[in-house]
PDB file of C-alpha atoms in Angstrom:
ATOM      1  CA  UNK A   1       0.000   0.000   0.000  1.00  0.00           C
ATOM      2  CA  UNK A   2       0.808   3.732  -0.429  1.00  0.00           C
ATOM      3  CA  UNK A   3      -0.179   7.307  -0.017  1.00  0.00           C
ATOM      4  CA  UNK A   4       2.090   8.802  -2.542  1.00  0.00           C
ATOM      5  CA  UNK A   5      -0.393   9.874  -5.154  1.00  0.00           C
ATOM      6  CA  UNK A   6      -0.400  13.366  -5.850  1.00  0.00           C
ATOM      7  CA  UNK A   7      -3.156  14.780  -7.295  1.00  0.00           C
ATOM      8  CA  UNK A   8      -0.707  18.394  -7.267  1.00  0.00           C
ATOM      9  CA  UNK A   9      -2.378  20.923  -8.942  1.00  0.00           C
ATOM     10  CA  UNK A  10      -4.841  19.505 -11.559  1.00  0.00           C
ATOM     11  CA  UNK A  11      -7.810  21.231 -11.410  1.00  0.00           C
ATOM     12  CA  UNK A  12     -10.003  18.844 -14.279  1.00  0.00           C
ATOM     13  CA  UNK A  13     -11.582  15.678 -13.512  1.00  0.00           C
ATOM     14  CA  UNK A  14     -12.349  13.271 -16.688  1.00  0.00           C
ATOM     15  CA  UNK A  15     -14.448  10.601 -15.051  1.00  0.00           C
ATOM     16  CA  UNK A  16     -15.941   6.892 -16.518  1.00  0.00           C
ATOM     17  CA  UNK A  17     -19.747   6.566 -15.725  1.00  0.00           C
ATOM     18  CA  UNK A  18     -20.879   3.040 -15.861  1.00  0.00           C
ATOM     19  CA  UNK A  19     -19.671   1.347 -12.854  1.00  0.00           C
ATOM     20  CA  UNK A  20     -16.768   4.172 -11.870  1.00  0.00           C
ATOM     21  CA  UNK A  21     -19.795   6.594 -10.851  1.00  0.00           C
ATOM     22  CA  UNK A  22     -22.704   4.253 -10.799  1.00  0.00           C
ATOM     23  CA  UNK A  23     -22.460   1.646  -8.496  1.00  0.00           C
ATOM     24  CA  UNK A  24     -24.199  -1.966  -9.859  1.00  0.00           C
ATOM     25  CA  UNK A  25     -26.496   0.572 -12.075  1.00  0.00           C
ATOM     26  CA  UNK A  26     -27.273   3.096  -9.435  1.00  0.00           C
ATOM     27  CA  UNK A  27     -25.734   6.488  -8.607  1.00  0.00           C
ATOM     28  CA  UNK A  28     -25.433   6.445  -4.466  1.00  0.00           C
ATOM     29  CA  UNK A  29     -25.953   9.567  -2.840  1.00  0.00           C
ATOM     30  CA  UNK A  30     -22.346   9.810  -1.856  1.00  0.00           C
ATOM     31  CA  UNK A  31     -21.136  10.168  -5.262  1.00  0.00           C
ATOM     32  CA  UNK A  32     -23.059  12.448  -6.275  1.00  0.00           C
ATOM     33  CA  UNK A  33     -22.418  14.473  -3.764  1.00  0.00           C
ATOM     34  CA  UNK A  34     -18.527  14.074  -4.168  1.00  0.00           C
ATOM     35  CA  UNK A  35     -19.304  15.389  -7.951  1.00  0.00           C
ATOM     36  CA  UNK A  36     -20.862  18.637  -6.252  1.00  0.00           C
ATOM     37  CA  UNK A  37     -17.852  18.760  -3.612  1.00  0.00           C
ATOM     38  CA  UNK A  38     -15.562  18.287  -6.578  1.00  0.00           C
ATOM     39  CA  UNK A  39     -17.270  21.246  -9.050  1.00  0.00           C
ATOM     40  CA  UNK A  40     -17.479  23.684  -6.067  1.00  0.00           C
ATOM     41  CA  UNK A  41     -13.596  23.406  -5.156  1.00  0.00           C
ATOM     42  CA  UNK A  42     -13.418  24.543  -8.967  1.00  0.00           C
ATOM     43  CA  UNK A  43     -12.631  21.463 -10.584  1.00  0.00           C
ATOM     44  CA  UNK A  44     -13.970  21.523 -13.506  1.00  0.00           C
ATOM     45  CA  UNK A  45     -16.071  17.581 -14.081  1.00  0.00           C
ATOM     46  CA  UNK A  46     -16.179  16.147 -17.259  1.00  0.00           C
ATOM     47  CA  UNK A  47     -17.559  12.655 -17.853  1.00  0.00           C
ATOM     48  CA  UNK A  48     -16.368  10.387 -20.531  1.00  0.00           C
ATOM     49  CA  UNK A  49     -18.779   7.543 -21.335  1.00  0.00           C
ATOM     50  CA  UNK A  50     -19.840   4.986 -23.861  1.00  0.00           C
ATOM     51  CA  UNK A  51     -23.428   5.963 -22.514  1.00  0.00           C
ATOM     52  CA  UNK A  52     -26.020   6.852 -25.280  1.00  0.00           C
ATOM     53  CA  UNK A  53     -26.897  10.439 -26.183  1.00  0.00           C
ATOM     54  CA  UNK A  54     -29.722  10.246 -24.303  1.00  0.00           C
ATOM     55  CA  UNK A  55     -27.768  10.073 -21.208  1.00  0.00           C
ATOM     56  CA  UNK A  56     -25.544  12.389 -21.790  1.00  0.00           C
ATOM     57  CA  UNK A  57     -28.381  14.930 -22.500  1.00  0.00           C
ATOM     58  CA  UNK A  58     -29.464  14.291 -18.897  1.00  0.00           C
ATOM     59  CA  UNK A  59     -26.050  14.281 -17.894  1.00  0.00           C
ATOM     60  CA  UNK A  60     -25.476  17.963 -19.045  1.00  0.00           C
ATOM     61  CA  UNK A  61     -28.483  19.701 -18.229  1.00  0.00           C
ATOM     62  CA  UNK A  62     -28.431  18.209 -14.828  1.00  0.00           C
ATOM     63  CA  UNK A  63     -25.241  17.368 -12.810  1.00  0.00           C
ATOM     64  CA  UNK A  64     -23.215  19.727 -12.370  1.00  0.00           C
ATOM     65  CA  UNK A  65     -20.193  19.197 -15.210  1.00  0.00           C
ATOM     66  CA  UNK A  66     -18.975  21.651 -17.477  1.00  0.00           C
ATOM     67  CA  UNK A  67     -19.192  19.155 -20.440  1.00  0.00           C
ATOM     68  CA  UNK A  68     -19.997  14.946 -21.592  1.00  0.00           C
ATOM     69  CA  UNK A  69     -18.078  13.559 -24.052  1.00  0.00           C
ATOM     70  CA  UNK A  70     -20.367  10.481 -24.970  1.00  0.00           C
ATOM     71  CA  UNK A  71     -20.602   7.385 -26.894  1.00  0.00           C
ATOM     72  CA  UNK A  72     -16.910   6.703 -26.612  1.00  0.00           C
ATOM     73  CA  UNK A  73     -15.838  10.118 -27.859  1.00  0.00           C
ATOM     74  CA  UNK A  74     -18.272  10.016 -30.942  1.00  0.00           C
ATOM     75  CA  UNK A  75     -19.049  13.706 -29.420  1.00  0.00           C
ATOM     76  CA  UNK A  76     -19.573  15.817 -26.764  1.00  0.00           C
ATOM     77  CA  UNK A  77     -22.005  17.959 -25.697  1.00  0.00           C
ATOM     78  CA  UNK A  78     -21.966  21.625 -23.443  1.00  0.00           C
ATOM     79  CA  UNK A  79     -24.336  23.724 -21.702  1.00  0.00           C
ATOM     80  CA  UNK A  80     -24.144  27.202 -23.535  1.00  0.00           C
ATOM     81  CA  UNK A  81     -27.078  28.427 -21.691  1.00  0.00           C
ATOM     82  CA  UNK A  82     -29.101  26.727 -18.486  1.00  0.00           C
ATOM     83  CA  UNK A  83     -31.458  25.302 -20.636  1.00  0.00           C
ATOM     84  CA  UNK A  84     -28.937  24.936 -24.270  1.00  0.00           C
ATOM     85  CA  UNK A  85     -27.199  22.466 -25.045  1.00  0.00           C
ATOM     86  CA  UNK A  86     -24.867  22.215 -27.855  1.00  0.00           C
ATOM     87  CA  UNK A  87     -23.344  18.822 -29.454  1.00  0.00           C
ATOM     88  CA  UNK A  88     -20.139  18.875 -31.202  1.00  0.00           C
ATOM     89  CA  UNK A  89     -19.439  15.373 -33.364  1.00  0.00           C
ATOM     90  CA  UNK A  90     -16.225  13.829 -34.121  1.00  0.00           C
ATOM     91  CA  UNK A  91     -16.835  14.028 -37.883  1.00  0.00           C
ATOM     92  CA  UNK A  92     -20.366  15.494 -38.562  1.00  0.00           C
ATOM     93  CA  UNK A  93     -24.143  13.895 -37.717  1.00  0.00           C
ATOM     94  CA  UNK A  94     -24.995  12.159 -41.327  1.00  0.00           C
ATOM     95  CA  UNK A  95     -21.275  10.591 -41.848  1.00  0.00           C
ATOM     96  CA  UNK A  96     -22.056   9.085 -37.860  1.00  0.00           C
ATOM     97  CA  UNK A  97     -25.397   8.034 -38.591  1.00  0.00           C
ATOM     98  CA  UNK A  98     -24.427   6.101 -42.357  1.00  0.00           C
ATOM     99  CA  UNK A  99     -21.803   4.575 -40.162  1.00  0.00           C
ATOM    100  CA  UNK A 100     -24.061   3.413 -37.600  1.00  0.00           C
ATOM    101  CA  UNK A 101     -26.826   1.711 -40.193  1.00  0.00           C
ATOM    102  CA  UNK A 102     -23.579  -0.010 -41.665  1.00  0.00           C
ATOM    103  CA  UNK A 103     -22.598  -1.622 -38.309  1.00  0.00           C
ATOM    104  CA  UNK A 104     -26.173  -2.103 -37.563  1.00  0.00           C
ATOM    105  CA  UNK A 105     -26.027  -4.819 -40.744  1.00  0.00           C
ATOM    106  CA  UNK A 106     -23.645  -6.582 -40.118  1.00  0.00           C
ATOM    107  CA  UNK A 107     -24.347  -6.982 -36.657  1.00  0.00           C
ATOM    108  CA  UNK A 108     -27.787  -8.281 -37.703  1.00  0.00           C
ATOM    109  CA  UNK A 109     -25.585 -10.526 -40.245  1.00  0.00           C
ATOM    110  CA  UNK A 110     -23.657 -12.295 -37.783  1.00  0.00           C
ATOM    111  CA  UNK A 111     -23.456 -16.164 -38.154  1.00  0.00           C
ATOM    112  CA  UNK A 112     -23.078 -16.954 -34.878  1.00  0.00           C
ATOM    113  CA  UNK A 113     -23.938 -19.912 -32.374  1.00  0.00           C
ATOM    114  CA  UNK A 114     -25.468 -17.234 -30.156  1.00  0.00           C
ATOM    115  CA  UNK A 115     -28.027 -13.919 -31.145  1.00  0.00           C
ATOM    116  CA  UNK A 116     -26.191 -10.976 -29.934  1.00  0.00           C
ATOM    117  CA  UNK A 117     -28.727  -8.622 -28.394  1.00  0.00           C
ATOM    118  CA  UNK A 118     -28.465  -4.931 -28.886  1.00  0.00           C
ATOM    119  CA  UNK A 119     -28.333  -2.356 -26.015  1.00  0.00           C
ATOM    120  CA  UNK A 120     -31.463  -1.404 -24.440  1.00  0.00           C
ATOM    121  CA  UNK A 121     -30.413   2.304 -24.839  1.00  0.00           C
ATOM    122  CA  UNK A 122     -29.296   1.562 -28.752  1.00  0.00           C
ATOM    123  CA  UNK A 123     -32.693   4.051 -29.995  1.00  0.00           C
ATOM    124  CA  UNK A 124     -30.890   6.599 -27.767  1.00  0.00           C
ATOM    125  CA  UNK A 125     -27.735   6.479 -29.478  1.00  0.00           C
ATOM    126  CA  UNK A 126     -26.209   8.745 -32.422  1.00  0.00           C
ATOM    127  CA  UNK A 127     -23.383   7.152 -33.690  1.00  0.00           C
ATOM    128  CA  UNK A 128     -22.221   3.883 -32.247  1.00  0.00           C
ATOM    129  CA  UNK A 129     -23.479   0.501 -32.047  1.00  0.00           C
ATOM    130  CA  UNK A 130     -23.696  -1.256 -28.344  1.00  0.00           C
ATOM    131  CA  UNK A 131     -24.068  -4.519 -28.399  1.00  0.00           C
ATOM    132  CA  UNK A 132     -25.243  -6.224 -24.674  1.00  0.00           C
ATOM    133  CA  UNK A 133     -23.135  -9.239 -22.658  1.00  0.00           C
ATOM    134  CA  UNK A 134     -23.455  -7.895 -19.017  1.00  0.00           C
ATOM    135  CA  UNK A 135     -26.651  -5.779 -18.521  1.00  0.00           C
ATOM    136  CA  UNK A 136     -29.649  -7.424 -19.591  1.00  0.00           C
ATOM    137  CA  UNK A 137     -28.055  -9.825 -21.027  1.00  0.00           C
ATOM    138  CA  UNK A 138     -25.127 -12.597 -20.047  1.00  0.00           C
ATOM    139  CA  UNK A 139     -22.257 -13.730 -22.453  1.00  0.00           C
ATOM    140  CA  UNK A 140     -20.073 -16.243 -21.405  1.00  0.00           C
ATOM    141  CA  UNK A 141     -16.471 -14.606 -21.910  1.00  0.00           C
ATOM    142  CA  UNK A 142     -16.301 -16.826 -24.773  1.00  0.00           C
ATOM    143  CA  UNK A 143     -18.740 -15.376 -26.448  1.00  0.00           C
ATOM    144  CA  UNK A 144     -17.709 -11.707 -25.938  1.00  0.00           C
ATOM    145  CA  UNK A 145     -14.317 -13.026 -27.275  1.00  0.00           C
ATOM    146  CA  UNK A 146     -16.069 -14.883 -30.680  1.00  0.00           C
ATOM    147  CA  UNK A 147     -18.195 -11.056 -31.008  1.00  0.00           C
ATOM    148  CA  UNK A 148     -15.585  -9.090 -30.453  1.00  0.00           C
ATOM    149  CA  UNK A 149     -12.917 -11.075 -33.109  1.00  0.00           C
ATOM    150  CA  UNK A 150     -16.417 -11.315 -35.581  1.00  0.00           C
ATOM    151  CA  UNK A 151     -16.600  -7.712 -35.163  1.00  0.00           C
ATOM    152  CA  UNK A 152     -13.010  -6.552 -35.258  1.00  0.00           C
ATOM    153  CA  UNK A 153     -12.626  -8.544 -38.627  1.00  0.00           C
ATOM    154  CA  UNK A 154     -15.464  -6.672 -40.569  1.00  0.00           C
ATOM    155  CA  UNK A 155     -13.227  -3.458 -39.941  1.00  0.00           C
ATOM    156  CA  UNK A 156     -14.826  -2.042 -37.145  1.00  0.00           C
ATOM    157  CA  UNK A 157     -13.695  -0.747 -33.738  1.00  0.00           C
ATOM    158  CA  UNK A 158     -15.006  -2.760 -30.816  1.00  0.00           C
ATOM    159  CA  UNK A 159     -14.004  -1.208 -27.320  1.00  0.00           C
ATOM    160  CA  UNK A 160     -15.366  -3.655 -24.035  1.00  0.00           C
ATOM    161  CA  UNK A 161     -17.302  -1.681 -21.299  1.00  0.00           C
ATOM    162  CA  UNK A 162     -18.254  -3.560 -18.022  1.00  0.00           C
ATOM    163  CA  UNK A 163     -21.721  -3.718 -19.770  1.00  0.00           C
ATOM    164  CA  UNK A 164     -21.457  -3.363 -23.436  1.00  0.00           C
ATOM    165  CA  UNK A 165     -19.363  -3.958 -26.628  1.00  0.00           C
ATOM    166  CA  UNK A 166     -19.151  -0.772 -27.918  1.00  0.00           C
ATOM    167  CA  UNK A 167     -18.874  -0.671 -31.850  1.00  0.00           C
ATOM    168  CA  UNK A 168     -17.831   2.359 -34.405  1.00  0.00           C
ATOM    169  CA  UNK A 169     -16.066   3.178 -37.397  1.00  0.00           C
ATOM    170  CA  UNK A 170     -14.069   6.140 -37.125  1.00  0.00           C
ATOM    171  CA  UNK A 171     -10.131   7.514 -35.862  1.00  0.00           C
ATOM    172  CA  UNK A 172     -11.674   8.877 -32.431  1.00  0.00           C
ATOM    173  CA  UNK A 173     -11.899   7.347 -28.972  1.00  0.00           C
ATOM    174  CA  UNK A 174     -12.298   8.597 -25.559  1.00  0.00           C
ATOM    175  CA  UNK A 175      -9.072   9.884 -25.419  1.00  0.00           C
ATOM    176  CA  UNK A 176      -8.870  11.588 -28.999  1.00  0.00           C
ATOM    177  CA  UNK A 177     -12.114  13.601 -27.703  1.00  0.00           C
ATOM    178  CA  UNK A 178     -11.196  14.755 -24.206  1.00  0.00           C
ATOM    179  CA  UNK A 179      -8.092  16.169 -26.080  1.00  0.00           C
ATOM    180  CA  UNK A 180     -10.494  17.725 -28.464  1.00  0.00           C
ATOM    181  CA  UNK A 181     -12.213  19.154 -25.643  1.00  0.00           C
ATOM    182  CA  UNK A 182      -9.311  20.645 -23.466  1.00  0.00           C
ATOM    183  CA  UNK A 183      -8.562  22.648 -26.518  1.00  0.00           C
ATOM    184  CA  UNK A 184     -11.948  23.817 -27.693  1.00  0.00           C
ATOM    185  CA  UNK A 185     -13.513  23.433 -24.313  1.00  0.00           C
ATOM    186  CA  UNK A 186     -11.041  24.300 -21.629  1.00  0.00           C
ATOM    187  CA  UNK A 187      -8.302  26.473 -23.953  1.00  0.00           C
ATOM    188  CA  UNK A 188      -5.582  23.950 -23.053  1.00  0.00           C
ATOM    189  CA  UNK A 189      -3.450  21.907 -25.415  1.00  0.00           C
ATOM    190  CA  UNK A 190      -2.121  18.415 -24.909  1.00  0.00           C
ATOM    191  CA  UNK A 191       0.745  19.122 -22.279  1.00  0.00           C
ATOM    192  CA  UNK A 192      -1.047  21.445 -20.005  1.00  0.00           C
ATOM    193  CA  UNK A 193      -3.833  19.228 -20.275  1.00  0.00           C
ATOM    194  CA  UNK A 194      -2.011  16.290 -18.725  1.00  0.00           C
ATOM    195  CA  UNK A 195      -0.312  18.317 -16.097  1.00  0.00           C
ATOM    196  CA  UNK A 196      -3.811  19.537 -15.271  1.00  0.00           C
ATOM    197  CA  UNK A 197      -6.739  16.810 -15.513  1.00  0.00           C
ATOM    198  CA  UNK A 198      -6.938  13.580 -13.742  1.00  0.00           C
ATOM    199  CA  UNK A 199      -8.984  10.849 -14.970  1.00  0.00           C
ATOM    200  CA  UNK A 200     -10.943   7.883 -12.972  1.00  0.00           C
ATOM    201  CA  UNK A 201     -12.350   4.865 -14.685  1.00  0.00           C
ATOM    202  CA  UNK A 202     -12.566   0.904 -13.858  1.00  0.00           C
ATOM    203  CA  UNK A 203     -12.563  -1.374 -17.471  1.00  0.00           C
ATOM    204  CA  UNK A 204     -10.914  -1.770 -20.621  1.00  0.00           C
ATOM    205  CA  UNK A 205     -12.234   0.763 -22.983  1.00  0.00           C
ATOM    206  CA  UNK A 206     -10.554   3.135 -20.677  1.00  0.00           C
ATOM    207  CA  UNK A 207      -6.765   2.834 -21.495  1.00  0.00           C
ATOM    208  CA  UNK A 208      -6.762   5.229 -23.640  1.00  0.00           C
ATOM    209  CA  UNK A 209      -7.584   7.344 -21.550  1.00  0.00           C
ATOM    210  CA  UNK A 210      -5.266   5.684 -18.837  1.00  0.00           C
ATOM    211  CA  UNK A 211      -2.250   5.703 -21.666  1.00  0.00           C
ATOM    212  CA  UNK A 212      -2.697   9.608 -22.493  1.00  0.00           C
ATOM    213  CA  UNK A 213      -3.428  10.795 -18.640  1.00  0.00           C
ATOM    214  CA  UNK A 214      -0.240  10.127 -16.252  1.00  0.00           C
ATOM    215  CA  UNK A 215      -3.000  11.371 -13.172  1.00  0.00           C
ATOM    216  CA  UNK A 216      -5.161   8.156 -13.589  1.00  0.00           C
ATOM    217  CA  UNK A 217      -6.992   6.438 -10.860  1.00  0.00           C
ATOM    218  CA  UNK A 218      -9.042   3.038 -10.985  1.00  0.00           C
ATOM    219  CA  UNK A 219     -11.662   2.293  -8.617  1.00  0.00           C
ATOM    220  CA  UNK A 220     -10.831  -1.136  -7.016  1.00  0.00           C
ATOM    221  CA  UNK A 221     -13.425  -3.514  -9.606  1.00  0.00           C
ATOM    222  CA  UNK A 222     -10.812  -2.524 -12.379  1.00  0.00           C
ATOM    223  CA  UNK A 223      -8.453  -4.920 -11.090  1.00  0.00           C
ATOM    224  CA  UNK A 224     -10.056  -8.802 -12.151  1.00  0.00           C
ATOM    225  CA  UNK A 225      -9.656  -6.448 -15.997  1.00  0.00           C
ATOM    226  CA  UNK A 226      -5.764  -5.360 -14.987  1.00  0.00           C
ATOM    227  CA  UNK A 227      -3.994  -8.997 -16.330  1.00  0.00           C
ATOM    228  CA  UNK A 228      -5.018  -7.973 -20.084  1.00  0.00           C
ATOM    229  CA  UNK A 229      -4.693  -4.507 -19.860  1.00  0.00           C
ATOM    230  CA  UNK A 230      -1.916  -2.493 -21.657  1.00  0.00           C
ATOM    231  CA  UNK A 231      -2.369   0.114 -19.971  1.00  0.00           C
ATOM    232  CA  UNK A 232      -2.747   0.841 -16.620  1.00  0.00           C
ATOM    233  CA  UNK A 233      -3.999   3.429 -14.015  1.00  0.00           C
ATOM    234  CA  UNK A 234      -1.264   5.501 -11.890  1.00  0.00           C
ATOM    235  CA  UNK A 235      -3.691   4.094  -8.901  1.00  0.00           C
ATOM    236  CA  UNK A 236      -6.279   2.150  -7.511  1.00  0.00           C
ATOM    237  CA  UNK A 237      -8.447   2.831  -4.617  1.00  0.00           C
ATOM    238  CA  UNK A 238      -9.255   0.496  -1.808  1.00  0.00           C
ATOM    239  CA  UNK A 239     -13.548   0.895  -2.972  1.00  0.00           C
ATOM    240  CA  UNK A 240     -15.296  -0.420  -5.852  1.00  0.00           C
ATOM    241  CA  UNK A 241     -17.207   2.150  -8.086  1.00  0.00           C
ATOM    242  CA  UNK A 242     -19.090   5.130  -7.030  1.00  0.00           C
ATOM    243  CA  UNK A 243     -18.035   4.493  -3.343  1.00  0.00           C
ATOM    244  CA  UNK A 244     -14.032   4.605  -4.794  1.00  0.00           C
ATOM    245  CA  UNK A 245     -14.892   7.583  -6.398  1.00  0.00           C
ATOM    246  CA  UNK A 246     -15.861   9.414  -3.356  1.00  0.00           C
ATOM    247  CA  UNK A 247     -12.894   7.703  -1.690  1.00  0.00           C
ATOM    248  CA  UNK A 248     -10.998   9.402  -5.034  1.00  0.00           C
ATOM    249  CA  UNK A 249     -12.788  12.689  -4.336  1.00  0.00           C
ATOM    250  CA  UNK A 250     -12.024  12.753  -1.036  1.00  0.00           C
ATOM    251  CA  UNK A 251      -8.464  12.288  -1.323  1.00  0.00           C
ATOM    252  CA  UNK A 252      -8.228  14.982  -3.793  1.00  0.00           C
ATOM    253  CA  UNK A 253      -9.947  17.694  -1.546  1.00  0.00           C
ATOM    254  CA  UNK A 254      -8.062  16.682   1.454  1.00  0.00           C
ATOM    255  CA  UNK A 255      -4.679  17.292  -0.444  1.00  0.00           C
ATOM    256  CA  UNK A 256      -5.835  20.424  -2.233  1.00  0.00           C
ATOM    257  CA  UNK A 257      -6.749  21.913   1.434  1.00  0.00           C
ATOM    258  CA  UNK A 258      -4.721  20.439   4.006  1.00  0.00           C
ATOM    259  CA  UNK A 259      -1.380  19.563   2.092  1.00  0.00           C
ATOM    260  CA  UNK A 260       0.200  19.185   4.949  1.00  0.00           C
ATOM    261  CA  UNK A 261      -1.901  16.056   6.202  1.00  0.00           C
ATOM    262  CA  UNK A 262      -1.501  12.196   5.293  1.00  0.00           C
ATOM    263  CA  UNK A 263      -2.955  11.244   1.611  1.00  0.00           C
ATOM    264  CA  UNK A 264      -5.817   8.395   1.661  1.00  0.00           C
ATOM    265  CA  UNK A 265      -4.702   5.193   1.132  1.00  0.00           C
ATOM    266  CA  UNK A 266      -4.152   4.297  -2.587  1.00  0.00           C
ATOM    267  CA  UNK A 267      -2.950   0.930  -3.750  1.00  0.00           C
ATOM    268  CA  UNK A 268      -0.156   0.499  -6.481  1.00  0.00           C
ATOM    269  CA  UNK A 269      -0.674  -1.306 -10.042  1.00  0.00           C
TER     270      UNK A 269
END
C-alpha cells in the first residue's frame, strides 16, 4: 500500500460513468455528492462515457459538469445556456449516422452460435453501435471473445465496457475527444492538459484514456480487468465504483486543502 499519489495541482476531472460513478447501475448519494464537492472546489467535471446520447443529455443539463463527451468520444455535448445544449461530433451527424446503419447490418448478419442482443439504450444512441453481454443480457467470456474477433474482422472498432461492446467506425476514442475538448472546451493543449486533468475509470475501454493521462486512478473492480490490460492506471483505490470515487474525491480535496496532512490510502498497479 501507499499514499504517494499526488493529485498536485490539476484542477479537471475526466471521469468513466458506468460502474466508476454508478455503483451496480445506481448512482449512491455519496457520489453524487462528491461530484458537487468536486465542481465547487473549482474542478472543472467532465464525464467520458460509452453511454447513449440520451444520457448524456441528462447528464449535461443536470449534474453539475462543465461538459460529456459520450458514446466513446463520438461527441460531446456543453451547456451554452441553463437550458442549451450544444453537441459537437467527431466528424459530422450524417457521416455518424451512415456509419451506424452499416454496423447495424452486419451486426444483424452475424453467423453466430449465439443472437447478440443490442443495447437497451441503442434508440438513444447517435453514432455507435452497443451490443449487450453484461446488462440485460449474459455472455459467457467466450462469447464476448467470438463477437468481439467477428466484429473486429469486418473493420470495425469494438471497445469492451463492463456492460457493453461498444462498436464504431471512425479515428476517435475517448481519449482523442477529451483532447479535443481541453482545446476547444477548456483552452488547453495536450501538455497542459495532462499536467492539469486527472482521470478515474474501472474497465478496458478506458486505457486510452489511462495511456494519455499520467494522473489516472481506478476504482478497485478494475483490477479482475488489470492482467489484459496495456495500460494501466497511476492508482487504484481500496472501494469499488461510485463508493471509490468518493474515496478518489475525497483524497483529492483533502490534499488540495490540508497539504500538509496524510494522503488516503491508494494501492499500487
Amino acid at each position: 500500500m501507499t499514499n504517494s499519489f499526488n493529485f498536485g495541482q490539476a484542477d479537471v476531472l475526466f471521469t468513466d460513468v458506468d460502474d466508476t460513478l454508478t455503483t451496480d447501475g445506481q448512482l449512491l448519494p455519496e457520489t453524487y455528492l462528491a461530484l458537487c464537492r468536486l465542481a465547487a472546489a473549482g474542478i472543472r467535471v467532465i464525464p467520458v462515457t460509452g453511454g447513449c446520447a440520451g444520457w448524456c443529455d441528462q447528464i449535461i443539463r443536470t449534474w453539475p459538469v462543465t461538459a460529456v463527451i459520450g458514446e466513446g468520444g463520438a461527441f460531446y455535448a456543453e451547456r451554452t445556456a441553463p437550458q442549451t445544449v450544444r453537441w459537437h461530433y467527431w466528424n459530422d451527424a450524417a457521416s455518424h449516422k451512415r456509419d451506424q446503419e452499416t454496423i447495424l447490418t452486419a451486426v444483424a448478419a452475424l453467423d453466430l452460435d449465439f443472437e447478440p442482443q443490442l443495447a437497451s439504450d441503442q434508440a438513444f444512441r447517435y453514432v455507435d453501435v452497443a451490443v449487450d453481454y453484461n446488462q440485460q443480457q449474459s455472455l459467457s467470456s467466450e462469447q464476448v471473445a467470438v463477437l468481439h474477433n467477428a466484429l473486429v474482422g469486418r473493420g470495425f472498432n469494438v471497445r469492451q465496457s463492463s456492460i457493453h461492446l461498444n462498436v464504431w467506425l471512425g479515428d476517435f476514442d475517448k481519449s482523442t475527444m477529451a483532447v479535443r475538448v481541453g482545446q476547444e472546451v477548456l483552452g488547453l493543449d495536450l501538455q497542459a492538459l495532462q499536467q492539469r486533468a486527472v482521470f478515474i475509470g474501472d474497465a478496458p475501454n478506458d486505457e486510452s484514456m489511462f495511456r494519455c493521462f499520467p494522473l489516472s486512478v481506478g476504482v478497485a473492480n478494475i483490477r479482475k480487468h488489470l492482467p489484459g490490460m496495456a495500460h494501466r492506471p497511476a492508482a487504484v483505490v481500496s472501494q469499488r465504483s461510485g463508493l471509490g470515487f468518493a474515496e478518489m474525491a475525497e483524497n483529492w480535496l483533502r490534499q488540495r486543502t490540508e497539504s500538509d496532512l496524510p494522503q488516503a490510502e491508494t494501492h499500487p498497479v
